[in-house]
Tab-separated table of C-alpha atoms in Angstrom:
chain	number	residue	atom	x	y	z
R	1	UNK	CA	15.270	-30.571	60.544
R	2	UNK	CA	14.240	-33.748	58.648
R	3	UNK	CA	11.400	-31.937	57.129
R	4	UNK	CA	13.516	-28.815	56.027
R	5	UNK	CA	16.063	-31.199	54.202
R	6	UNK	CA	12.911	-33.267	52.934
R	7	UNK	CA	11.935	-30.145	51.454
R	8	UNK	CA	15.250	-28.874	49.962
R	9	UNK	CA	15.261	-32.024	48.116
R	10	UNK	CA	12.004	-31.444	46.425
R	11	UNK	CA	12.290	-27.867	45.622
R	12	UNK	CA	15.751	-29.016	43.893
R	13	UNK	CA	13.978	-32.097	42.211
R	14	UNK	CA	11.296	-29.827	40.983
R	15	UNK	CA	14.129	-27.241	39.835
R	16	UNK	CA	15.892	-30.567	37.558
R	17	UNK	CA	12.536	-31.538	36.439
R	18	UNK	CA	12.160	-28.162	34.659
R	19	UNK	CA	15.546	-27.810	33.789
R	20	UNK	CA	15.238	-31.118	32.210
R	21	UNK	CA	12.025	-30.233	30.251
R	22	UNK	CA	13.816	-26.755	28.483
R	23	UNK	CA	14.062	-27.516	24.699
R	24	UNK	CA	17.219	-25.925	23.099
R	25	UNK	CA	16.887	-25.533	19.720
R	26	UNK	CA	19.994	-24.516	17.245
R	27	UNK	CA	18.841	-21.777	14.548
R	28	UNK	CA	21.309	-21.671	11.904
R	29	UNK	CA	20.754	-18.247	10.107
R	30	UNK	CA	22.441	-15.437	7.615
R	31	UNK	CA	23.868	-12.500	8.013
R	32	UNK	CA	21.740	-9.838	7.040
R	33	UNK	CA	19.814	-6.977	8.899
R	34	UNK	CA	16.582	-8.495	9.594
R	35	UNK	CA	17.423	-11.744	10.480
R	36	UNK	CA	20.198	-9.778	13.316
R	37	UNK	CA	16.677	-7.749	14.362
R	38	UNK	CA	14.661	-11.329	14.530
R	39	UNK	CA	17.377	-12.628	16.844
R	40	UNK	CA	17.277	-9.381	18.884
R	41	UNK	CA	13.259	-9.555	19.111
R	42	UNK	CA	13.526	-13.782	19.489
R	43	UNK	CA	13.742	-12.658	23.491
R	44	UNK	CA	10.468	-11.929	23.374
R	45	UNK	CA	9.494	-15.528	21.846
R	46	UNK	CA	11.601	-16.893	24.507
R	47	UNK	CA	9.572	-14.709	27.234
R	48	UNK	CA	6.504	-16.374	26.124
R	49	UNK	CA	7.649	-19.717	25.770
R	50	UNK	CA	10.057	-20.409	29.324
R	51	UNK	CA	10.548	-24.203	28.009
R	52	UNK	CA	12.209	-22.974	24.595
R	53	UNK	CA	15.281	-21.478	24.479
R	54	UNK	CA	17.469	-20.083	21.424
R	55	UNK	CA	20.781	-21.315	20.132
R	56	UNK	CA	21.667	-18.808	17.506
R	57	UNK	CA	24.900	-19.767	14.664
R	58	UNK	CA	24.732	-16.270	12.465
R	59	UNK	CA	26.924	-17.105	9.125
R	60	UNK	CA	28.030	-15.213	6.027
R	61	UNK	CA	26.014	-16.368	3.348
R	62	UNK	CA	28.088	-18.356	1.423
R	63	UNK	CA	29.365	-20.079	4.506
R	64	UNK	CA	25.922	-20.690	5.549
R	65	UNK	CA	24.909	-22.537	2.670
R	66	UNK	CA	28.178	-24.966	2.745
R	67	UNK	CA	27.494	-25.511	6.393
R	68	UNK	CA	23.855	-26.166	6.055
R	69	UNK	CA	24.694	-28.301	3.050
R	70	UNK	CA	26.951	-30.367	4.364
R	71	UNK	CA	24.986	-31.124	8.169
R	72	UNK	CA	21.725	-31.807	5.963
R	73	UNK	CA	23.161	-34.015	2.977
R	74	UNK	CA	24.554	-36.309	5.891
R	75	UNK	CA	22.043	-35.947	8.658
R	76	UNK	CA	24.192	-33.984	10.861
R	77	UNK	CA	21.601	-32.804	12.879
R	78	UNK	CA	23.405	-29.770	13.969
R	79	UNK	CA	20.745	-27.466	13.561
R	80	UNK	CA	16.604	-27.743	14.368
R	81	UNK	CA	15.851	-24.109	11.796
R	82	UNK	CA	17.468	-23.609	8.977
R	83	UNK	CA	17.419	-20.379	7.151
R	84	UNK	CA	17.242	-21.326	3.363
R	85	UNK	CA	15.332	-20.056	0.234
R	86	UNK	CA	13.799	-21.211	-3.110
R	87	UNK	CA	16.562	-23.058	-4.567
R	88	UNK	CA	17.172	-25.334	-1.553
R	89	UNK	CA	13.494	-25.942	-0.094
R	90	UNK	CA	11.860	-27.877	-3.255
R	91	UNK	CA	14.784	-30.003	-3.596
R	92	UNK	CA	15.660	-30.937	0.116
R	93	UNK	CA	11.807	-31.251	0.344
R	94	UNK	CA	12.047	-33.769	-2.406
R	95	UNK	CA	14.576	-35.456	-0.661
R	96	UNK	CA	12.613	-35.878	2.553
R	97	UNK	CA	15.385	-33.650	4.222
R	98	UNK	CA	12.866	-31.382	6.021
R	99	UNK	CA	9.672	-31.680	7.464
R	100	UNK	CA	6.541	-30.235	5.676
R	101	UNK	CA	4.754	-27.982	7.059
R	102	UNK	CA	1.714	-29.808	7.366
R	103	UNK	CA	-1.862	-28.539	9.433
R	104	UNK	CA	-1.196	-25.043	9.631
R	105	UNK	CA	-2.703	-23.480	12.510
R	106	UNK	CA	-6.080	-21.165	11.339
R	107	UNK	CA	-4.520	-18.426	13.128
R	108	UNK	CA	-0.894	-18.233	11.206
R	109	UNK	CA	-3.235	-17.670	8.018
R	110	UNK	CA	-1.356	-19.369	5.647
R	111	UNK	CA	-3.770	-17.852	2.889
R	112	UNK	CA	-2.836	-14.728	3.405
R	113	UNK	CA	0.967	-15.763	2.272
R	114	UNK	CA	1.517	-14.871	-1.144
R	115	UNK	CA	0.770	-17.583	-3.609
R	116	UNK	CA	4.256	-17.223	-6.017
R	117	UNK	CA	6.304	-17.454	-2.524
R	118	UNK	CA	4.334	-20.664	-1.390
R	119	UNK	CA	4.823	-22.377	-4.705
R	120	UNK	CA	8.431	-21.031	-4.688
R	121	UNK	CA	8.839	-23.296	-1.618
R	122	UNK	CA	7.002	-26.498	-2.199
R	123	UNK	CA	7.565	-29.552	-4.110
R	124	UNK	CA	4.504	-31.566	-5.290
R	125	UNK	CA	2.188	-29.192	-2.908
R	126	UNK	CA	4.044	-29.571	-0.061
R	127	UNK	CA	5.256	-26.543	1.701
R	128	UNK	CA	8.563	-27.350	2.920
R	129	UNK	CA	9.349	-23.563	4.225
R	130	UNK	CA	7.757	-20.899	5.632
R	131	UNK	CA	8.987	-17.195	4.294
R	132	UNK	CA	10.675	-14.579	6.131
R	133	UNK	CA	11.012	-11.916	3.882
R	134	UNK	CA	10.672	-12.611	0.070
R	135	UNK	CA	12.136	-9.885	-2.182
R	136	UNK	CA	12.726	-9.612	-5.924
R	137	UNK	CA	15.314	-6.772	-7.223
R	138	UNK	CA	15.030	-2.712	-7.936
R	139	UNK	CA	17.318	0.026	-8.326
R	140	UNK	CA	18.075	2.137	-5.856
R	141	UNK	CA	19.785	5.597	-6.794
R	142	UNK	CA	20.818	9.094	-4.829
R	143	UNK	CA	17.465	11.714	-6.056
R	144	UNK	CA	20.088	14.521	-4.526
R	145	UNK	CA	22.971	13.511	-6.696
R	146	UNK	CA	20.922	12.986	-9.977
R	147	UNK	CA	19.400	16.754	-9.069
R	148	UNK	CA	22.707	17.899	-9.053
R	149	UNK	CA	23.826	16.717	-12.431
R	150	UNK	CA	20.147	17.683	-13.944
R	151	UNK	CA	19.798	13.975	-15.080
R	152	UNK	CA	16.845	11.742	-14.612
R	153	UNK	CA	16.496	7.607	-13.755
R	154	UNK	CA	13.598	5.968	-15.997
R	155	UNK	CA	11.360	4.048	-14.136
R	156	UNK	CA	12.194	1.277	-15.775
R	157	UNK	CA	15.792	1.618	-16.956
R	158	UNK	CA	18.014	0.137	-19.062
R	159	UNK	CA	21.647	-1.456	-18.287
R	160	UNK	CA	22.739	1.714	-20.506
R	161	UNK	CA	20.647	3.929	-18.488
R	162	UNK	CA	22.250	2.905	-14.947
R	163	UNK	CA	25.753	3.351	-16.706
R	164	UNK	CA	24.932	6.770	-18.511
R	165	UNK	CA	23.769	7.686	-15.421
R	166	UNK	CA	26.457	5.991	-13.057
R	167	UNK	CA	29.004	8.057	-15.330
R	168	UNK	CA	27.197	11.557	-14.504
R	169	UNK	CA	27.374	10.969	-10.661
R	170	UNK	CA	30.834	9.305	-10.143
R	171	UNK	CA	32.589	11.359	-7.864
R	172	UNK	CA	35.627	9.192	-6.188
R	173	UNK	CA	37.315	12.267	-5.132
R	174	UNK	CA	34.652	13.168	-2.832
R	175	UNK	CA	34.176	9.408	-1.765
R	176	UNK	CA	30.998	8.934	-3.969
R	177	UNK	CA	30.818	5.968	-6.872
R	178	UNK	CA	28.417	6.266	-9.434
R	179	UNK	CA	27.666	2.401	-9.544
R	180	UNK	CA	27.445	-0.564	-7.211
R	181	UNK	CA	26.691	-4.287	-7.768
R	182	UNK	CA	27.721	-7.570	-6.183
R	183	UNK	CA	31.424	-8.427	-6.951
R	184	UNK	CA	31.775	-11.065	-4.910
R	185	UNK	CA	32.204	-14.803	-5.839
R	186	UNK	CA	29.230	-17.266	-4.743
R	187	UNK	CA	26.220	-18.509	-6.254
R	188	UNK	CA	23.881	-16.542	-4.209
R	189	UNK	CA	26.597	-13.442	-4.503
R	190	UNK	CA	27.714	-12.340	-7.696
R	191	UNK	CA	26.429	-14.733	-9.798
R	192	UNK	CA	22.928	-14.996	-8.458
R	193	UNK	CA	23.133	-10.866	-9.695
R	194	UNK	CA	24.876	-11.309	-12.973
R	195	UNK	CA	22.474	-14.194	-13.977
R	196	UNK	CA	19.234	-12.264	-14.387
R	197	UNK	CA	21.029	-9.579	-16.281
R	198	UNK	CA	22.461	-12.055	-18.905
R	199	UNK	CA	19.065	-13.506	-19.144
R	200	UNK	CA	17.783	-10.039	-20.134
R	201	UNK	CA	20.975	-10.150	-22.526
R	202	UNK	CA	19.265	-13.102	-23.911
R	203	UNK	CA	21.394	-15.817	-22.569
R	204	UNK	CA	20.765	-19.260	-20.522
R	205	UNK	CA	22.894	-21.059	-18.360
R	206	UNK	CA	21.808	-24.186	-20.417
R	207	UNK	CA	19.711	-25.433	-23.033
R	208	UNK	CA	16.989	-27.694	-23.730
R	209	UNK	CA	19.470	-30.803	-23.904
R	210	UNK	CA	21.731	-29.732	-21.288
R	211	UNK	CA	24.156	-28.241	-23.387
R	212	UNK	CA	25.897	-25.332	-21.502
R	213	UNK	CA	25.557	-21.997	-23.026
R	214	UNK	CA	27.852	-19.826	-21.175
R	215	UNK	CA	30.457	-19.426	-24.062
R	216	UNK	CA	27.686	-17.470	-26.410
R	217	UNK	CA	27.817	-13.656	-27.688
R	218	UNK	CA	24.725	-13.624	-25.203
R	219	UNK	CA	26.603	-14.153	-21.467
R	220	UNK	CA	29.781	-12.458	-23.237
R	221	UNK	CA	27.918	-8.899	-23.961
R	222	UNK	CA	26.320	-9.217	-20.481
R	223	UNK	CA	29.273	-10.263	-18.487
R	224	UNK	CA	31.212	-7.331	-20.110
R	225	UNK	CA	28.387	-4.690	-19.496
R	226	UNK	CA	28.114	-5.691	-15.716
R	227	UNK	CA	32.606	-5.798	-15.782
R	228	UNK	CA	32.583	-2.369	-17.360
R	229	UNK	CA	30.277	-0.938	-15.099
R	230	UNK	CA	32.264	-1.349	-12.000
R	231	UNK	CA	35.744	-0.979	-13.842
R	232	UNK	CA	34.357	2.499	-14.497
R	233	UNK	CA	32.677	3.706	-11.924
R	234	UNK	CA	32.644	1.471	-9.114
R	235	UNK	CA	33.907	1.372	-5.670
R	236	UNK	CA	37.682	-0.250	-5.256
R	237	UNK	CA	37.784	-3.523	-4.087
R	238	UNK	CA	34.707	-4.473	-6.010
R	239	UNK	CA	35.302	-7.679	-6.721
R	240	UNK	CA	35.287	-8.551	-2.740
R	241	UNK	CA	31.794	-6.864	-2.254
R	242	UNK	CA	28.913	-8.518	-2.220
R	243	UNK	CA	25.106	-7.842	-0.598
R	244	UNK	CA	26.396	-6.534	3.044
R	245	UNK	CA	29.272	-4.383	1.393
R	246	UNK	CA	27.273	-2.846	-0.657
R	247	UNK	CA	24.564	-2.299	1.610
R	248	UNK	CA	26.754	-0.498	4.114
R	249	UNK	CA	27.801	1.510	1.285
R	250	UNK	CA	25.012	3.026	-0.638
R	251	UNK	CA	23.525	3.533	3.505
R	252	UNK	CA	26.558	5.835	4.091
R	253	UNK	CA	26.136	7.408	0.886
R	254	UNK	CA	29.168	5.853	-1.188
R	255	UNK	CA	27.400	4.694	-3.949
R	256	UNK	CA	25.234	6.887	-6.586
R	257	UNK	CA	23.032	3.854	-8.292
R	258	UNK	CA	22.605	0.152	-6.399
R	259	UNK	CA	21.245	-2.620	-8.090
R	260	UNK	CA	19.834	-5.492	-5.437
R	261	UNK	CA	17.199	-7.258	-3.601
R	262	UNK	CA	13.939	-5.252	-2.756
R	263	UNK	CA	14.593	-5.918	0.874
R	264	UNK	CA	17.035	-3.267	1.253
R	265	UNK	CA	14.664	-0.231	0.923
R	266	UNK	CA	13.686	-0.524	4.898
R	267	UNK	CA	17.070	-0.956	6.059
R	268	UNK	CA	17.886	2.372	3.673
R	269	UNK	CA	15.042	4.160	5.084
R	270	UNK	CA	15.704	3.245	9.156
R	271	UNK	CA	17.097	6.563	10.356
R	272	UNK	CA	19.665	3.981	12.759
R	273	UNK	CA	21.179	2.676	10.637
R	274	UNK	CA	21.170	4.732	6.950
R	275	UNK	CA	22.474	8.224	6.265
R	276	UNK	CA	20.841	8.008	3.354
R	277	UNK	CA	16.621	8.247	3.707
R	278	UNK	CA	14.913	10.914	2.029
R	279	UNK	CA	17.394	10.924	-0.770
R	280	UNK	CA	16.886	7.527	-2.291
R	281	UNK	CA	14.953	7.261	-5.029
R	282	UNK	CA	13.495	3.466	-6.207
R	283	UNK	CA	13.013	2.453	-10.042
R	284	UNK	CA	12.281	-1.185	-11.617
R	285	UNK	CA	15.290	-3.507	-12.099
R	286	UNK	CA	17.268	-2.628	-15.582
R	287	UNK	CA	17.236	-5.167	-18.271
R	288	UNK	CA	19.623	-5.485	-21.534
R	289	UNK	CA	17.827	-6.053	-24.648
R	290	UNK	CA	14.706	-7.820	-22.892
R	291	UNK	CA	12.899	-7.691	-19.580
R	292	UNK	CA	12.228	-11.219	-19.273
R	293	UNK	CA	13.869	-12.508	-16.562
R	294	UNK	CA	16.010	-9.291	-15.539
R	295	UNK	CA	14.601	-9.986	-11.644
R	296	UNK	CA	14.780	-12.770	-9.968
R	297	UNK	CA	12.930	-14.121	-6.496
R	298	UNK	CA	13.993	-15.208	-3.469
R	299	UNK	CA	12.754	-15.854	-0.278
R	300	UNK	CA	14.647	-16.144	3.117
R	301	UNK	CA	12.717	-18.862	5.012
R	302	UNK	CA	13.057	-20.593	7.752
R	303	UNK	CA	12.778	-24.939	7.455
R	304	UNK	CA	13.234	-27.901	9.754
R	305	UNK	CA	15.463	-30.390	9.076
R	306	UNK	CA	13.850	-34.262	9.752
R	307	UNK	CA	17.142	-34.289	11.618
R	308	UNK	CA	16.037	-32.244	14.559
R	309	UNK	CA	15.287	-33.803	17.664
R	310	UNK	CA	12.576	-31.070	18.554
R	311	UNK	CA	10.288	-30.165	15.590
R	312	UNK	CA	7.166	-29.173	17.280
R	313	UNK	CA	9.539	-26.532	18.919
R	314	UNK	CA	11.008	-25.381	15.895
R	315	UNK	CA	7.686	-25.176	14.665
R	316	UNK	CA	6.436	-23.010	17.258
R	317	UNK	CA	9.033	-20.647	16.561
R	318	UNK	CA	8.713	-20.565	13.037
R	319	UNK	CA	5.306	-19.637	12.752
R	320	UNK	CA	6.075	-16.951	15.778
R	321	UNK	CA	8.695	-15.490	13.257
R	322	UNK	CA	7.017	-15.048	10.071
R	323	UNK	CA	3.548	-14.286	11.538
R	324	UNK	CA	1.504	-11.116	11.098
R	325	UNK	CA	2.313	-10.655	14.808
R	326	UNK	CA	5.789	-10.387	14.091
R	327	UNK	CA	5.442	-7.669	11.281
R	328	UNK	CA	3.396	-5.664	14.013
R	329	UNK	CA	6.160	-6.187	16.458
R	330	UNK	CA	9.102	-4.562	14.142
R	331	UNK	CA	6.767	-1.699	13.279
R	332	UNK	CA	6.408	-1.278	16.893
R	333	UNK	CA	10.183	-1.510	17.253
R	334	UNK	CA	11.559	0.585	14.573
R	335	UNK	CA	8.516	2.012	12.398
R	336	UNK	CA	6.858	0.324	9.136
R	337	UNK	CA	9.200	0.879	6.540
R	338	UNK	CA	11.439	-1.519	8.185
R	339	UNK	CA	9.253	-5.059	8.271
R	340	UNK	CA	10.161	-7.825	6.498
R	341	UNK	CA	8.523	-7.356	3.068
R	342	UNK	CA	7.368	-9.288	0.384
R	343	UNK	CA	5.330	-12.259	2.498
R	344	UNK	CA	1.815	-11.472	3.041
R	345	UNK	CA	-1.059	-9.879	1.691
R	346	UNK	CA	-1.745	-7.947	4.769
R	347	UNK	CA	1.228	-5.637	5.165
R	348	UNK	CA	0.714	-4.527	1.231
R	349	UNK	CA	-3.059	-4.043	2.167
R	350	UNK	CA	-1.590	-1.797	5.095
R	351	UNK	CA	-2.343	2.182	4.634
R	352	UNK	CA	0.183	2.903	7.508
R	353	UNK	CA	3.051	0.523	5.564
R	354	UNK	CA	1.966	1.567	1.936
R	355	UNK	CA	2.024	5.209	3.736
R	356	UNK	CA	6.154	4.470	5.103
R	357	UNK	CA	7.473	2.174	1.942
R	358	UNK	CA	7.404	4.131	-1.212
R	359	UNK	CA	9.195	1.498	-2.568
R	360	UNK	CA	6.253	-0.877	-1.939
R	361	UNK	CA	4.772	-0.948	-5.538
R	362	UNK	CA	7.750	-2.337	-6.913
R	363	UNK	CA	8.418	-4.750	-4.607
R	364	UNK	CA	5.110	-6.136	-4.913
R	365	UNK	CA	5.077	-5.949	-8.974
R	366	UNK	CA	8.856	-7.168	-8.964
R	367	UNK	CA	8.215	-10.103	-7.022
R	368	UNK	CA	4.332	-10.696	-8.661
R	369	UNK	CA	5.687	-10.728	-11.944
R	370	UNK	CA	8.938	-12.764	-11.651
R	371	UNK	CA	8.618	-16.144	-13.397
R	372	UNK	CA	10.871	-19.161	-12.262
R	373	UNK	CA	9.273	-21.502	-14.562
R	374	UNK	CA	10.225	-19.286	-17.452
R	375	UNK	CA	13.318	-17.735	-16.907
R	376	UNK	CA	14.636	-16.757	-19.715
R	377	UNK	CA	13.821	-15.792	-23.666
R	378	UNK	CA	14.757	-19.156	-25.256
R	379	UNK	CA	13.141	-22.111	-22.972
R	380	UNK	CA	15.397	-24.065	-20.614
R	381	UNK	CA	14.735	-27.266	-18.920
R	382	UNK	CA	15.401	-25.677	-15.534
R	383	UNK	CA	13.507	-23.341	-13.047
R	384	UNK	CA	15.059	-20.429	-10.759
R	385	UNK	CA	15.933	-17.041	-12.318
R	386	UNK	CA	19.186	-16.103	-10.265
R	387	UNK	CA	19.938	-19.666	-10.189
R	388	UNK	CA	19.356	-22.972	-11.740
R	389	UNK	CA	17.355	-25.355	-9.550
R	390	UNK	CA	19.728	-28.511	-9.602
R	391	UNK	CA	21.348	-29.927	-6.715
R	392	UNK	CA	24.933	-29.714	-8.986
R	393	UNK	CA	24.715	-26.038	-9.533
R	394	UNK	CA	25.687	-25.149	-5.888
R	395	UNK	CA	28.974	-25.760	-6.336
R	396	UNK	CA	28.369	-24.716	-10.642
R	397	UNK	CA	27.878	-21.305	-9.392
R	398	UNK	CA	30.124	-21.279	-6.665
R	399	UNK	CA	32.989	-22.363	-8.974
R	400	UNK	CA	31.734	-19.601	-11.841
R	401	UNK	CA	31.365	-17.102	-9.142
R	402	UNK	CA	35.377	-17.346	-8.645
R	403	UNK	CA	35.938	-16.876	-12.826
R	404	UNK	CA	33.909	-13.822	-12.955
R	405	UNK	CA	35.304	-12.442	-9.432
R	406	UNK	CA	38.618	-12.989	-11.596
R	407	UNK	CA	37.396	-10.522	-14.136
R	408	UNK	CA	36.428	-7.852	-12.113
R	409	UNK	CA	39.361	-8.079	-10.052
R	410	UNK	CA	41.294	-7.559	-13.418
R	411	UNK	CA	43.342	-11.293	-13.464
R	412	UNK	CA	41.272	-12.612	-16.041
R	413	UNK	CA	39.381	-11.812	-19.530
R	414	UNK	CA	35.503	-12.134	-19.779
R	415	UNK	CA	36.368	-15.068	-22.709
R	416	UNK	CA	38.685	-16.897	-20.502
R	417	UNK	CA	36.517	-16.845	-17.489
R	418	UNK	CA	33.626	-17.849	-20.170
R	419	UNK	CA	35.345	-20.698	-21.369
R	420	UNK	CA	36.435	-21.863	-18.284
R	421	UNK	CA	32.904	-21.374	-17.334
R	422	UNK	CA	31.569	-23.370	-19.840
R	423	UNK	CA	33.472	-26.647	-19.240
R	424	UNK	CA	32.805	-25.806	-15.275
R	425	UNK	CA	29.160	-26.346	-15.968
R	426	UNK	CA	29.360	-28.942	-19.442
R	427	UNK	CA	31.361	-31.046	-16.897
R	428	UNK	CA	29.164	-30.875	-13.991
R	429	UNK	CA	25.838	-32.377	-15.877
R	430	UNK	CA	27.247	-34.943	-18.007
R	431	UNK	CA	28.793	-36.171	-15.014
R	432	UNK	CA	25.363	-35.891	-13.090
R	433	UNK	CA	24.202	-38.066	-16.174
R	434	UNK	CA	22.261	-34.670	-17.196
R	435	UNK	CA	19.594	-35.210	-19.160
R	436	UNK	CA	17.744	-37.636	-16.604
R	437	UNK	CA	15.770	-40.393	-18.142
């Protein structure tokens, strides 16, 4: 009897010792399709690795950022992975926030990463991020409905172009809009859309010595183009739609023309989860007067803060989720079109993927050819296309966001939200102490 006990107690010791040794770690991550399909396929990660399990806080966007924000600034230490992008991973890496990826295991072949998306996330060649999916911006429009009307898209159109042709299509009484773009307010929402069309307007956020520039004929021509547009002939409620509303949609064929991130042509052409493939057609992102600066990049990436209590762990399960492995395992799951795009080398060398993703060429070209060190036609003292890459312009463009939700939603004029725009932003730097010595 002693010896049974004896060994009850061991088997339950053993059982706590292994308990003991499981490493939780937190993932703090956005919203959007393919990060919901990495935290479906994470099971798998956790399958192979029995001491790791996943802790998973899906946000909005804009909350995420606040949240993420807020934990890091203080060293909350809420999360151990943090899903940020280009505007956040130079400067937290800058601050020491998160740890650099340092020694990159040969096998994750870090070479085969596109160069602009590395650089995009390092400060003073340190990689502070590894990239999910990187994407740049196209336009996506109905081939059926254009048929219909005998009208064409240009390859590379024009902001007239999308509304000429926005103005053929727009159907409301059958539940179709001719044009769709981000209404909602928040610096990675409508403003990180509206920004890279005013720069092809011409305009900058600010200039050379800081001065703000958001009250010139430049943002105002741009501003009201983009206002127009949607006043016209987009959906109701515009101003409250931003990347996920629209996405859902142009998928279940609401919207005629959609201008947004590259990423969205796999989700469009997954039979699941769009009613839409084999009617969308894919041309380059429209610019105003210029095409400098009319796309911006971005990469969704996944960083650990020096706050977490388990970075070898998070490590581990970073380079498990942005490896060439995991691009196999989606197209395994639900076909090539749908991996995430824009990261490596590989997938665009890929005859199966090039074979699935028409819209493959201008991802890669879009995202090749946008230039955050020179985002606009006069020369600024900031990088970031969609953005400006200063710690103060988080809550810049969040405030801004809310003056030109304003306009679209009708309560305000596109000078009054400028103005108040421009001492949003004048304010903000000389209070920084903008320009630094």
């Amino acid at each position: 009897m002693k010896s049974v006990v004896l060994g009850g107690l061991a088997a339950m010791l053993l059982c706590g010792s292994a308990l003991a040794q499981t490493t939780t770690l937190t993932v703090a991550t956005v919203n959007n399709n393919d990060m919901v399909v990495m935290q479906r396929l994470s099971k798998q990660f956790e399958e192979q690795n029995p001491d790791i399990k996943l802790n998973w806080v899906v946000l909005e966007e804009n909350t995420l950022r606040q949240r993420l924000t807020t934990d890091i600034s203080t060293n909350g230490g809420q999360y151990d992975i943090m899903t940020i992008g280009m505007f956040e991973a130079p400067m937290w890496g800058e601050r020491g926030w998160l740890v650099p990826f340092e020694n990159v295991p040969a096998e994750y072949e870090l070479d085969d990463v596109l160069q602009s998306v590395r650089d995009g996330l390092s400060f003073d060649g340190k990689l502070f991020a590894l990239p999910f999916y990187a994407e740049s911006q196209m336009t996506f429009y109905r081939k059926d409905l254009l048929e219909a009307k005998g009208v064409t898209m240009p390859e590379r159109p024009t902001w007239k172009d999308i509304g000429d042709v926005g103005a053929k299509i727009h159907d409301p009484s059958n539940g179709v809009y001719g044009v769709c773009l981000r209404g909602k307010p928040g610096w990675g929402e409508n403003v990180g859309q509206i920004t890279p069309a005013a720069n092809s307007y011409g305009a900058r956020w600010f200039d050379e010595q800081w001065k703000a520039q958001l009250d010139t004929p430049q943002w105002k021509e741009a501003l009201a183009m983009y206002v127009d547009l949607l006043n016209k002939y987009g959906p109701p409620g515009a101003s409250s739609n931003g990347y996920n509303e629209n996405l859902a949609l142009f998928a279940s064929g609401k919207c005629g023309i959609w201008v947004d991130a590259t990423v969205s042509a796999g989700f469009l052409a997954d039979p699941d989860q769009s009613t839409v493939i084999d009617k969308v057609g894919y041309a380059y992102p429209p610019y105003g007067k210029f095409d400098k600066g009319n796309h911006y990049l971005w990469a969704w990436s996944l960083a650990v803060p020096v706050s977490s209590k388990s970075p070898e762990a998070a490590n581990k399960f970073i380079y498990w989720a942005t490896s060439k492995d995991y691009i196999d395992l989606v197209a395994e799951e639900t076909g090539w079109a749908t991996v995430p795009p824009g990261t490596r080398r590989s997938t665009y060398a890929n005859a199966e993927y090039i074979e699935a993703a028409p819209f493959a060429k201008i991802t890669m070209d879009t995202i090749q050819s946008a230039d955050v060190n020179g985002p606009t036609q006069e020369p600024v003292p900031y990088r970031g296309i969609g953005f400006v890459g200063i710690p103060e312009f988080q809550s810049i463009g969040t405030a801004v966001g809310q003056e030109f939700g304003a306009v679209i939603a009708g309560q305000k004029s596109v000078d009054d939200a400028l103005k108040a725009s421009q001492a949003i932003a004048q304010r903000a730097v000389d209070e920084a102490g903008y320009p630094k010595k």
